[in-house]
GROMACS .gro file of C-alpha atoms in nm:
model
   56
    1MET     CA    1  -0.149  -3.162  -0.512
    2LYS     CA    2   0.159  -2.943  -0.554
    3SER     CA    3   0.124  -2.590  -0.677
    4LYS     CA    4   0.362  -2.475  -0.945
    5LYS     CA    5   0.514  -2.131  -0.922
    6SER     CA    6   0.556  -1.941  -1.239
    7PRO     CA    7   0.931  -1.903  -1.318
    8GLU     CA    8   0.908  -1.525  -1.345
    9PHE     CA    9   0.788  -1.508  -0.983
   10ALA     CA   10   1.032  -1.763  -0.844
   11SER     CA   11   1.290  -1.504  -0.736
   12VAL     CA   12   1.053  -1.227  -0.631
   13ASP     CA   13   1.116  -1.106  -0.276
   14THR     CA   14   0.785  -1.113  -0.091
   15GLY     CA   15   0.903  -0.887   0.191
   16CYS     CA   16   0.755  -0.546   0.258
   17SER     CA   17   0.894  -0.260   0.054
   18ASN     CA   18   0.951   0.076   0.218
   19ILE     CA   19   0.698   0.253  -0.003
   20ASN     CA   20   0.374   0.370   0.156
   21PHE     CA   21   0.074   0.463  -0.055
   22ASP     CA   22  -0.112   0.772   0.062
   23PRO     CA   23  -0.429   0.849  -0.133
   24ASN     CA   24  -0.419   1.211  -0.021
   25VAL     CA   25  -0.076   1.290  -0.165
   26LEU     CA   26  -0.174   1.428  -0.503
   27SER     CA   27   0.002   1.585  -0.797
   28ARG     CA   28  -0.011   1.958  -0.841
   29GLY     CA   29  -0.347   2.067  -0.977
   30PHE     CA   30  -0.544   1.789  -0.805
   31SER     CA   31  -0.722   1.803  -0.472
   32ALA     CA   32  -0.883   1.541  -0.254
   33SER     CA   33  -1.258   1.538  -0.209
   34ASP     CA   34  -1.426   1.608   0.124
   35ASP     CA   35  -1.504   1.238   0.165
   36SER     CA   36  -1.447   1.149   0.532
   37VAL     CA   37  -1.342   0.793   0.443
   38LEU     CA   38  -1.073   0.927   0.211
   39ARG     CA   39  -0.943   1.160   0.484
   40MET     CA   40  -0.913   0.868   0.728
   41ARG     CA   41  -0.721   0.650   0.486
   42SER     CA   42  -0.390   0.836   0.527
   43PRO     CA   43  -0.358   0.763   0.901
   44ALA     CA   44  -0.494   0.409   0.858
   45TYR     CA   45  -0.247   0.332   0.579
   46ALA     CA   46   0.037   0.479   0.789
   47ILE     CA   47  -0.049   0.248   1.081
   48SER     CA   48  -0.068  -0.051   0.848
   49PHE     CA   49   0.264   0.042   0.689
   50GLY     CA   50   0.433   0.068   1.029
   51LYS     CA   51   0.299  -0.273   1.129
   52ARG     CA   52   0.420  -0.433   0.806
   53LEU     CA   53   0.768  -0.288   0.853
   54SER     CA   54   0.786  -0.410   1.212
   55GLY     CA   55   0.665  -0.759   1.117
   56GLN     CA   56   0.334  -0.741   1.304
   0.00000   0.00000   0.00000
C-alpha cells in the first residue's frame, strides 16, 4: 500500500533547522519555576540540538 503525501508538504525540507528551543529563556516579566526537571531541560535540549546539527 502506497502512502500519499499531502501536496502542501511535498516540498517541505525535513532537515534540521538552526533554531533551538530553550524552555528557560523567558520573556521579560516571567521566571522559571524551581522545578529540577525544567532546569535540566536546557542542557539536555542543547545536547540534542548539537546532535541533530551534526547528523547523529
